[in-house]
Amino acid sequence: MVHLSSLLLKKYHGGYVVIRLALAGHKQANRPFYRIVAAYNKRARDNKYLEQLGTYDPLPNIYNEKLVSFNFDRIKYWIGCGAHPTKPVAKLLGLAGFFPLHPMTITEAERRRAQAELSEAAGAGAEAERQTEKPAEV
Amino acid sequence: MFHVIARRSAPVTRLLLAPRGAVLVESVRGRKSRGDPVAKSKEGRIKVPPPVDPKEMVVLKERFTEYQLILRALRLEFKEEVLRKKFEEETGSLAEERARQDAEEHRTLMLWNQEENLRLLKARVLRIQKEEEEAQRTKMEAVMKLELQQDEFIKQKEQQVLQLQEEAKNFITMENLDQRIEEALDHPKNYNFAVDREGRVVRQTVVQ
């Protein structure tokens, strides 16, 4: 019989550990659920990982919340051992307060606010136009 | 219909963890190969990166440098914490205590083991002694039995010899022959008898 563990424990040349989101339960369509996971960089996204460090549910629940969980102790350990978090994980950690807020989160929020203000101004402008048109008609 | 296994999984795990009856179909990223022509709807398309606002970019760069600074500091902090924990584990005060306790435990266990060995040794010695005695006894018994048997045999043979000697007195020899014939003719013996079902024997018969 082949010794299975030596086949599954690969050695990577120049490989490093990442903390990233891995899709869990991918047998269900249209219902994503992510695991925050410490894995080698070269591994497939959903395949064997070193340790699970949390979860992230991207779909909001009945109270309009997206639930995230972190194992901060182990995350500290892995980052201390030299793991790199990916962009979404860094953003989530920033929102959680463990990291500083990611710059892109702030810029995205600013952009959205500017967009909302523009559309509001446009809407107010359109309403004002309609208001001026009606008395003109009448 | 069949279970399709994604190409992304490593080939070894694919071979090991493939469910039975699964077809190994290669599913590659992207539908088109290198030499396939561009689609008609995408003919004059020029891919343009998203527009960059220079003011926003300046602010972003500043924010990023700050963010990276903080992250680097955090990383070094965590590294230090990990190293300290490892150091505490290996050479902290608790580690010494633990090592001492382990050594103590080991010593007591070894002593206990030695005592157990002595006890078992004594038991074993006794057992072997008993077995030896048993063996000796059985051997002696066997020897005695053999002797008895031999004596019995000799006695039996002696008895047989004596009996033969006794019978030899009544044998018919060449000297006795005439005498015995005379005797036999003078005293005719009647061997006839009758037995009943109840077991009554009748020896009286018609005399010739």
Tab-separated table of C-alpha atoms in Angstrom:
chain	number	residue	atom	x	y	z
A	1	MET	CA	0.000	0.000	0.000
A	2	VAL	CA	1.222	3.562	-0.821
A	3	HIS	CA	1.947	5.695	2.236
A	4	LEU	CA	-0.787	8.297	1.771
A	5	SER	CA	0.384	11.120	4.066
A	6	SER	CA	3.714	11.614	2.257
A	7	LEU	CA	1.801	12.072	-0.985
A	8	LEU	CA	-0.548	14.681	0.493
A	9	LEU	CA	2.065	16.718	2.436
A	10	LYS	CA	3.735	18.542	-0.414
A	11	LYS	CA	6.938	20.545	-0.140
A	12	TYR	CA	6.774	23.842	-2.018
A	13	HIS	CA	9.877	25.550	-3.388
A	14	GLY	CA	9.537	29.237	-2.619
A	15	GLY	CA	5.992	28.729	-1.347
A	16	TYR	CA	4.477	30.884	1.347
A	17	VAL	CA	1.395	30.826	3.547
A	18	VAL	CA	-1.615	33.001	2.798
A	19	ILE	CA	-4.753	33.799	4.768
A	20	ARG	CA	-7.568	33.811	2.235
A	21	LEU	CA	-11.228	33.031	1.637
A	22	ALA	CA	-11.982	29.501	0.474
A	23	LEU	CA	-15.394	28.557	-0.848
A	24	ALA	CA	-17.033	25.942	1.358
A	25	GLY	CA	-19.921	23.644	0.485
A	26	HIS	CA	-19.552	24.201	-3.247
A	27	LYS	CA	-21.985	21.477	-4.059
A	28	GLN	CA	-24.847	23.999	-3.596
A	29	ALA	CA	-25.478	26.445	-6.409
A	30	ASN	CA	-26.247	30.116	-5.677
A	31	ARG	CA	-25.420	29.834	-1.964
A	32	PRO	CA	-21.805	30.848	-1.332
A	33	PHE	CA	-20.148	30.507	2.063
A	34	TYR	CA	-16.498	31.255	2.703
A	35	ARG	CA	-14.013	29.865	5.181
A	36	ILE	CA	-11.147	32.116	6.244
A	37	VAL	CA	-8.259	29.754	5.951
A	38	ALA	CA	-4.472	29.636	6.274
A	39	ALA	CA	-3.119	27.648	3.314
A	40	TYR	CA	-0.061	27.375	1.108
A	41	ASN	CA	-0.110	29.771	-1.813
A	42	LYS	CA	0.136	27.092	-4.501
A	43	ARG	CA	-2.770	24.994	-3.217
A	44	ALA	CA	-6.124	25.088	-4.977
A	45	ARG	CA	-8.537	27.544	-3.431
A	46	ASP	CA	-10.904	25.043	-1.859
A	47	ASN	CA	-8.456	22.216	-1.357
A	48	LYS	CA	-6.417	21.136	1.637
A	49	TYR	CA	-5.507	23.976	4.008
A	50	LEU	CA	-3.271	24.299	7.047
A	51	GLU	CA	-5.855	25.664	9.492
A	52	GLN	CA	-9.280	27.274	9.448
A	53	LEU	CA	-9.267	30.711	11.059
A	54	GLY	CA	-12.851	31.823	10.630
A	55	THR	CA	-15.893	32.121	8.387
A	56	TYR	CA	-17.604	34.709	6.193
A	57	ASP	CA	-21.188	34.560	4.947
A	58	PRO	CA	-21.599	36.990	2.007
A	59	LEU	CA	-25.394	36.821	1.895
A	60	PRO	CA	-27.200	38.984	4.495
A	61	ASN	CA	-29.477	37.249	6.988
A	62	ILE	CA	-33.040	38.172	8.055
A	63	TYR	CA	-31.724	41.063	10.175
A	64	ASN	CA	-29.745	42.326	7.170
A	65	GLU	CA	-26.386	41.322	8.702
A	66	LYS	CA	-23.423	39.609	7.039
A	67	LEU	CA	-21.838	37.353	9.665
A	68	VAL	CA	-18.076	37.050	9.995
A	69	SER	CA	-16.053	35.119	12.583
A	70	PHE	CA	-12.310	35.245	13.357
A	71	ASN	CA	-9.938	33.237	15.539
A	72	PHE	CA	-7.730	36.205	16.458
A	73	ASP	CA	-5.232	34.183	18.482
A	74	ARG	CA	-4.401	31.874	15.624
A	75	ILE	CA	-4.466	34.743	13.084
A	76	LYS	CA	-1.838	36.506	15.194
A	77	TYR	CA	0.224	33.324	15.211
A	78	TRP	CA	0.104	32.856	11.468
A	79	ILE	CA	0.886	36.492	10.689
A	80	GLY	CA	3.749	36.241	13.145
A	81	CYS	CA	4.969	33.190	11.196
A	82	GLY	CA	4.902	35.259	7.996
A	83	ALA	CA	1.496	34.674	6.368
A	84	HIS	CA	0.100	37.216	3.895
A	85	PRO	CA	-3.591	38.086	4.070
A	86	THR	CA	-5.363	38.664	0.753
A	87	LYS	CA	-7.201	41.896	-0.109
A	88	PRO	CA	-10.712	40.779	0.916
A	89	VAL	CA	-9.436	39.261	4.144
A	90	ALA	CA	-7.518	42.464	4.910
A	91	LYS	CA	-10.667	44.501	4.239
A	92	LEU	CA	-12.749	42.277	6.521
A	93	LEU	CA	-10.157	42.461	9.271
A	94	GLY	CA	-10.049	46.242	8.870
A	95	LEU	CA	-13.822	46.435	9.271
A	96	ALA	CA	-13.558	44.178	12.319
A	97	GLY	CA	-11.019	46.509	13.935
A	98	PHE	CA	-8.147	44.041	14.119
A	99	PHE	CA	-6.292	45.817	11.281
A	100	PRO	CA	-6.492	49.515	10.409
A	101	LEU	CA	-9.268	50.310	7.923
A	102	HIS	CA	-8.200	49.439	4.375
A	103	PRO	CA	-7.714	52.557	2.147
A	104	MET	CA	-9.892	51.081	-0.587
A	105	THR	CA	-12.781	50.655	1.866
A	106	ILE	CA	-12.592	54.373	2.630
A	107	THR	CA	-12.243	55.392	-1.031
A	108	GLU	CA	-15.097	53.120	-2.082
A	109	ALA	CA	-17.317	54.632	0.597
A	110	GLU	CA	-16.338	58.155	-0.499
A	111	ARG	CA	-17.023	57.334	-4.135
A	112	ARG	CA	-20.390	55.889	-3.279
A	113	ARG	CA	-21.279	58.878	-1.186
A	114	ALA	CA	-20.263	61.222	-4.014
A	115	GLN	CA	-22.344	59.161	-6.438
A	116	ALA	CA	-25.348	59.229	-4.101
A	117	GLU	CA	-25.011	63.006	-3.702
A	118	LEU	CA	-24.781	63.443	-7.465
A	119	SER	CA	-27.855	61.327	-8.092
A	120	GLU	CA	-29.687	63.223	-5.317
A	121	ALA	CA	-28.703	66.526	-6.842
A	122	ALA	CA	-29.763	65.245	-10.264
A	123	GLY	CA	-33.082	64.017	-8.793
A	124	ALA	CA	-33.650	67.355	-6.989
A	125	GLY	CA	-32.743	69.187	-10.201
A	126	ALA	CA	-35.163	67.038	-12.235
A	127	GLU	CA	-37.921	67.617	-9.629
A	128	ALA	CA	-37.255	71.361	-9.647
A	129	GLU	CA	-37.461	71.302	-13.484
A	130	ARG	CA	-40.727	69.382	-13.379
A	131	GLN	CA	-42.029	71.872	-10.746
A	132	THR	CA	-41.101	74.870	-13.000
A	133	GLU	CA	-42.599	73.120	-16.073
A	134	LYS	CA	-45.992	72.433	-14.446
A	135	PRO	CA	-46.744	76.086	-13.469
A	136	ALA	CA	-45.441	77.045	-16.940
A	137	GLU	CA	-47.948	74.602	-18.482
A	138	VAL	CA	-50.682	75.651	-16.148
B	1	MET	CA	-24.395	12.607	-15.169
B	2	PHE	CA	-20.894	11.730	-14.057
B	3	HIS	CA	-18.995	13.504	-11.296
B	4	VAL	CA	-16.729	16.012	-13.030
B	5	ILE	CA	-13.509	16.710	-11.153
B	6	ALA	CA	-12.060	20.202	-11.469
B	7	ARG	CA	-8.681	20.539	-13.112
B	8	ARG	CA	-7.436	22.690	-10.262
B	9	SER	CA	-6.956	19.847	-7.795
B	10	ALA	CA	-3.474	18.355	-7.765
B	11	PRO	CA	-3.170	15.270	-9.971
B	12	VAL	CA	-2.105	13.057	-7.081
B	13	THR	CA	-5.092	13.930	-4.928
B	14	ARG	CA	-7.243	13.522	-8.000
B	15	LEU	CA	-6.001	9.960	-8.382
B	16	LEU	CA	-6.313	9.198	-4.676
B	17	LEU	CA	-9.558	10.926	-3.780
B	18	ALA	CA	-11.480	10.410	-7.042
B	19	PRO	CA	-14.847	8.812	-6.296
B	20	ARG	CA	-15.551	5.534	-7.991
B	21	GLY	CA	-17.246	5.799	-11.351
B	22	ALA	CA	-16.138	9.445	-11.831
B	23	VAL	CA	-15.088	10.518	-15.278
B	24	LEU	CA	-11.837	12.509	-15.274
B	25	VAL	CA	-12.879	15.344	-17.536
B	26	GLU	CA	-10.466	18.230	-18.083
B	27	SER	CA	-12.230	21.543	-17.492
B	28	VAL	CA	-9.834	24.373	-18.361
B	29	ARG	CA	-10.141	28.075	-17.606
B	30	GLY	CA	-11.474	29.966	-20.647
B	31	ARG	CA	-13.344	28.479	-23.556
B	32	LYS	CA	-11.052	29.582	-26.402
B	33	SER	CA	-7.503	28.477	-27.207
B	34	ARG	CA	-4.568	30.712	-28.204
B	35	GLY	CA	-5.117	30.689	-31.981
B	36	ASP	CA	-8.911	31.106	-31.943
B	37	PRO	CA	-10.064	34.345	-33.626
B	38	VAL	CA	-11.683	37.242	-31.776
B	39	ALA	CA	-15.490	37.288	-31.659
B	40	LYS	CA	-17.361	39.565	-34.109
B	41	SER	CA	-18.951	41.604	-31.349
B	42	LYS	CA	-15.488	42.392	-29.850
B	43	GLU	CA	-13.814	43.345	-33.121
B	44	GLY	CA	-12.917	47.016	-32.637
B	45	ARG	CA	-12.672	46.832	-28.856
B	46	ILE	CA	-9.797	48.623	-27.167
B	47	LYS	CA	-9.443	47.641	-23.537
B	48	VAL	CA	-9.062	50.752	-21.420
B	49	PRO	CA	-8.137	50.666	-17.713
B	50	PRO	CA	-10.509	52.460	-15.340
B	51	PRO	CA	-9.917	56.259	-15.224
B	52	VAL	CA	-7.729	57.540	-12.390
B	53	ASP	CA	-8.559	60.717	-10.504
B	54	PRO	CA	-5.169	62.342	-9.665
B	55	LYS	CA	-6.408	64.019	-6.487
B	56	GLU	CA	-7.948	60.814	-5.287
B	57	MET	CA	-4.733	59.000	-6.273
B	58	VAL	CA	-2.621	61.322	-4.124
B	59	VAL	CA	-4.915	60.810	-1.151
B	60	LEU	CA	-4.940	57.077	-1.810
B	61	LYS	CA	-1.150	56.871	-1.970
B	62	GLU	CA	-0.912	58.658	1.344
B	63	ARG	CA	-3.479	56.384	2.902
B	64	PHE	CA	-1.682	53.320	1.555
B	65	THR	CA	1.706	54.363	2.940
B	66	GLU	CA	0.094	54.909	6.339
B	67	TYR	CA	-1.723	51.566	6.121
B	68	GLN	CA	1.414	49.674	5.137
B	69	LEU	CA	3.374	51.304	7.927
B	70	ILE	CA	0.789	50.229	10.495
B	71	LEU	CA	0.629	46.737	9.012
B	72	ARG	CA	4.389	46.320	9.087
B	73	ALA	CA	4.435	47.358	12.731
B	74	LEU	CA	1.627	44.901	13.523
B	75	ARG	CA	3.435	42.100	11.742
B	76	LEU	CA	6.626	42.688	13.699
B	77	GLU	CA	4.600	42.792	16.915
B	78	PHE	CA	2.976	39.454	16.154
B	79	LYS	CA	6.305	37.932	15.189
B	80	GLU	CA	7.770	39.070	18.490
B	81	GLU	CA	4.816	37.606	20.350
B	82	VAL	CA	5.190	34.257	18.597
B	83	LEU	CA	8.911	34.134	19.368
B	84	ARG	CA	8.311	35.062	22.983
B	85	LYS	CA	5.689	32.364	23.366
B	86	LYS	CA	8.062	29.811	21.878
B	87	PHE	CA	10.829	30.977	24.185
B	88	GLU	CA	8.523	30.746	27.196
B	89	GLU	CA	7.471	27.256	26.136
B	90	GLU	CA	10.999	26.002	25.819
B	91	THR	CA	13.068	27.828	28.429
B	92	GLY	CA	10.588	29.622	30.680
B	93	SER	CA	10.151	29.057	34.402
B	94	LEU	CA	7.169	26.778	33.829
B	95	ALA	CA	9.203	24.714	31.376
B	96	GLU	CA	11.805	23.983	34.034
B	97	GLU	CA	9.116	22.964	36.500
B	98	ARG	CA	7.562	20.714	33.943
B	99	ALA	CA	10.919	19.177	33.042
B	100	ARG	CA	11.681	18.561	36.705
B	101	GLN	CA	8.281	17.002	37.285
B	102	ASP	CA	8.706	14.817	34.241
B	103	ALA	CA	12.092	13.643	35.472
B	104	GLU	CA	10.632	12.897	38.931
B	105	GLU	CA	7.779	10.973	37.404
B	106	HIS	CA	10.202	9.060	35.230
B	107	ARG	CA	12.346	8.176	38.238
B	108	THR	CA	9.398	6.960	40.306
B	109	LEU	CA	8.077	4.946	37.408
B	110	MET	CA	11.475	3.348	36.834
B	111	LEU	CA	11.692	2.428	40.529
B	112	TRP	CA	8.221	0.963	40.429
B	113	ASN	CA	9.198	-0.944	37.318
B	114	GLN	CA	12.249	-2.335	39.067
B	115	GLU	CA	10.171	-3.441	42.023
B	116	GLU	CA	7.696	-5.082	39.702
B	117	ASN	CA	10.555	-6.882	38.005
B	118	LEU	CA	11.869	-8.158	41.361
B	119	ARG	CA	8.437	-9.342	42.372
B	120	LEU	CA	7.920	-11.121	39.098
B	121	LEU	CA	11.417	-12.586	39.352
B	122	LYS	CA	10.639	-14.049	42.772
B	123	ALA	CA	7.352	-15.406	41.550
B	124	ARG	CA	9.079	-16.871	38.538
B	125	VAL	CA	11.820	-18.476	40.647
B	126	LEU	CA	9.232	-20.050	42.948
B	127	ARG	CA	7.267	-21.285	40.007
B	128	ILE	CA	10.303	-22.799	38.364
B	129	GLN	CA	11.272	-24.474	41.638
B	130	LYS	CA	7.821	-25.943	41.995
B	131	GLU	CA	7.885	-27.144	38.441
B	132	GLU	CA	11.269	-28.761	38.953
B	133	GLU	CA	10.023	-30.515	42.063
B	134	GLU	CA	6.949	-31.653	40.195
B	135	ALA	CA	9.114	-32.980	37.397
B	136	GLN	CA	11.368	-34.806	39.882
B	137	ARG	CA	8.394	-36.306	41.624
B	138	THR	CA	6.801	-37.495	38.434
B	139	LYS	CA	10.108	-38.989	37.334
B	140	MET	CA	10.508	-40.820	40.645
B	141	GLU	CA	6.951	-42.012	40.420
B	142	ALA	CA	7.506	-43.238	36.922
B	143	VAL	CA	10.648	-45.091	37.979
B	144	MET	CA	8.846	-46.637	40.927
B	145	LYS	CA	5.935	-47.615	38.784
B	146	LEU	CA	8.303	-49.216	36.340
B	147	GLU	CA	9.966	-51.147	39.157
B	148	LEU	CA	6.606	-52.235	40.498
B	149	GLN	CA	5.570	-53.374	37.082
B	150	GLN	CA	8.760	-55.300	36.682
B	151	ASP	CA	8.300	-56.928	40.095
B	152	GLU	CA	4.745	-57.818	39.245
B	153	PHE	CA	5.877	-59.313	35.972
B	154	ILE	CA	8.511	-61.375	37.698
B	155	LYS	CA	6.004	-62.553	40.273
B	156	GLN	CA	3.541	-63.461	37.570
B	157	LYS	CA	6.159	-65.470	35.730
B	158	GLU	CA	7.235	-67.190	38.936
B	159	GLN	CA	3.616	-68.037	39.643
B	160	GLN	CA	3.220	-69.425	36.163
B	161	VAL	CA	6.361	-71.503	36.603
B	162	LEU	CA	5.127	-72.877	39.909
B	163	GLN	CA	1.739	-73.644	38.443
B	164	LEU	CA	3.379	-75.460	35.575
B	165	GLN	CA	5.463	-77.406	38.014
B	166	GLU	CA	2.308	-78.294	39.896
B	167	GLU	CA	0.607	-79.432	36.715
B	168	ALA	CA	3.677	-81.301	35.572
B	169	LYS	CA	3.028	-83.730	38.354
B	170	ASN	CA	-0.166	-84.831	36.617
B	171	PHE	CA	1.296	-85.066	33.136
B	172	ILE	CA	1.177	-88.236	31.200
B	173	THR	CA	4.746	-89.386	30.435
B	174	MET	CA	6.088	-92.485	28.773
B	175	GLU	CA	6.423	-94.156	32.136
B	176	ASN	CA	2.866	-93.335	33.275
B	177	LEU	CA	1.310	-94.124	29.972
B	178	ASP	CA	0.243	-97.668	30.596
B	179	GLN	CA	-0.864	-96.855	34.149
B	180	ARG	CA	-2.988	-93.972	33.051
B	181	ILE	CA	-4.594	-95.901	30.228
B	182	GLU	CA	-5.542	-98.606	32.718
B	183	GLU	CA	-6.939	-95.963	35.049
B	184	ALA	CA	-8.967	-94.276	32.341
B	185	LEU	CA	-10.481	-97.536	31.181
B	186	ASP	CA	-11.338	-98.531	34.732
B	187	HIS	CA	-13.149	-95.297	35.582
B	188	PRO	CA	-15.369	-94.159	32.693
B	189	LYS	CA	-16.475	-90.529	33.112
B	190	ASN	CA	-19.888	-89.269	31.995
B	191	TYR	CA	-19.696	-85.705	30.605
B	192	ASN	CA	-23.409	-85.466	29.621
B	193	PHE	CA	-25.750	-83.156	31.456
B	194	ALA	CA	-28.890	-81.140	30.853
B	195	VAL	CA	-29.700	-77.568	31.814
B	196	ASP	CA	-33.110	-76.075	32.430
B	197	ARG	CA	-34.106	-72.543	31.548
B	198	GLU	CA	-34.239	-71.828	35.235
B	199	GLY	CA	-30.667	-73.124	35.536
B	200	ARG	CA	-31.313	-76.496	37.122
B	201	VAL	CA	-28.616	-78.915	36.100
B	202	VAL	CA	-29.346	-82.575	35.680
B	203	ARG	CA	-26.342	-84.879	35.556
B	204	GLN	CA	-28.168	-88.146	35.842
B	205	THR	CA	-28.378	-89.811	32.441
B	206	VAL	CA	-28.956	-93.242	31.062
B	207	VAL	CA	-25.919	-95.378	31.987
B	208	GLN	CA	-24.606	-97.371	29.056
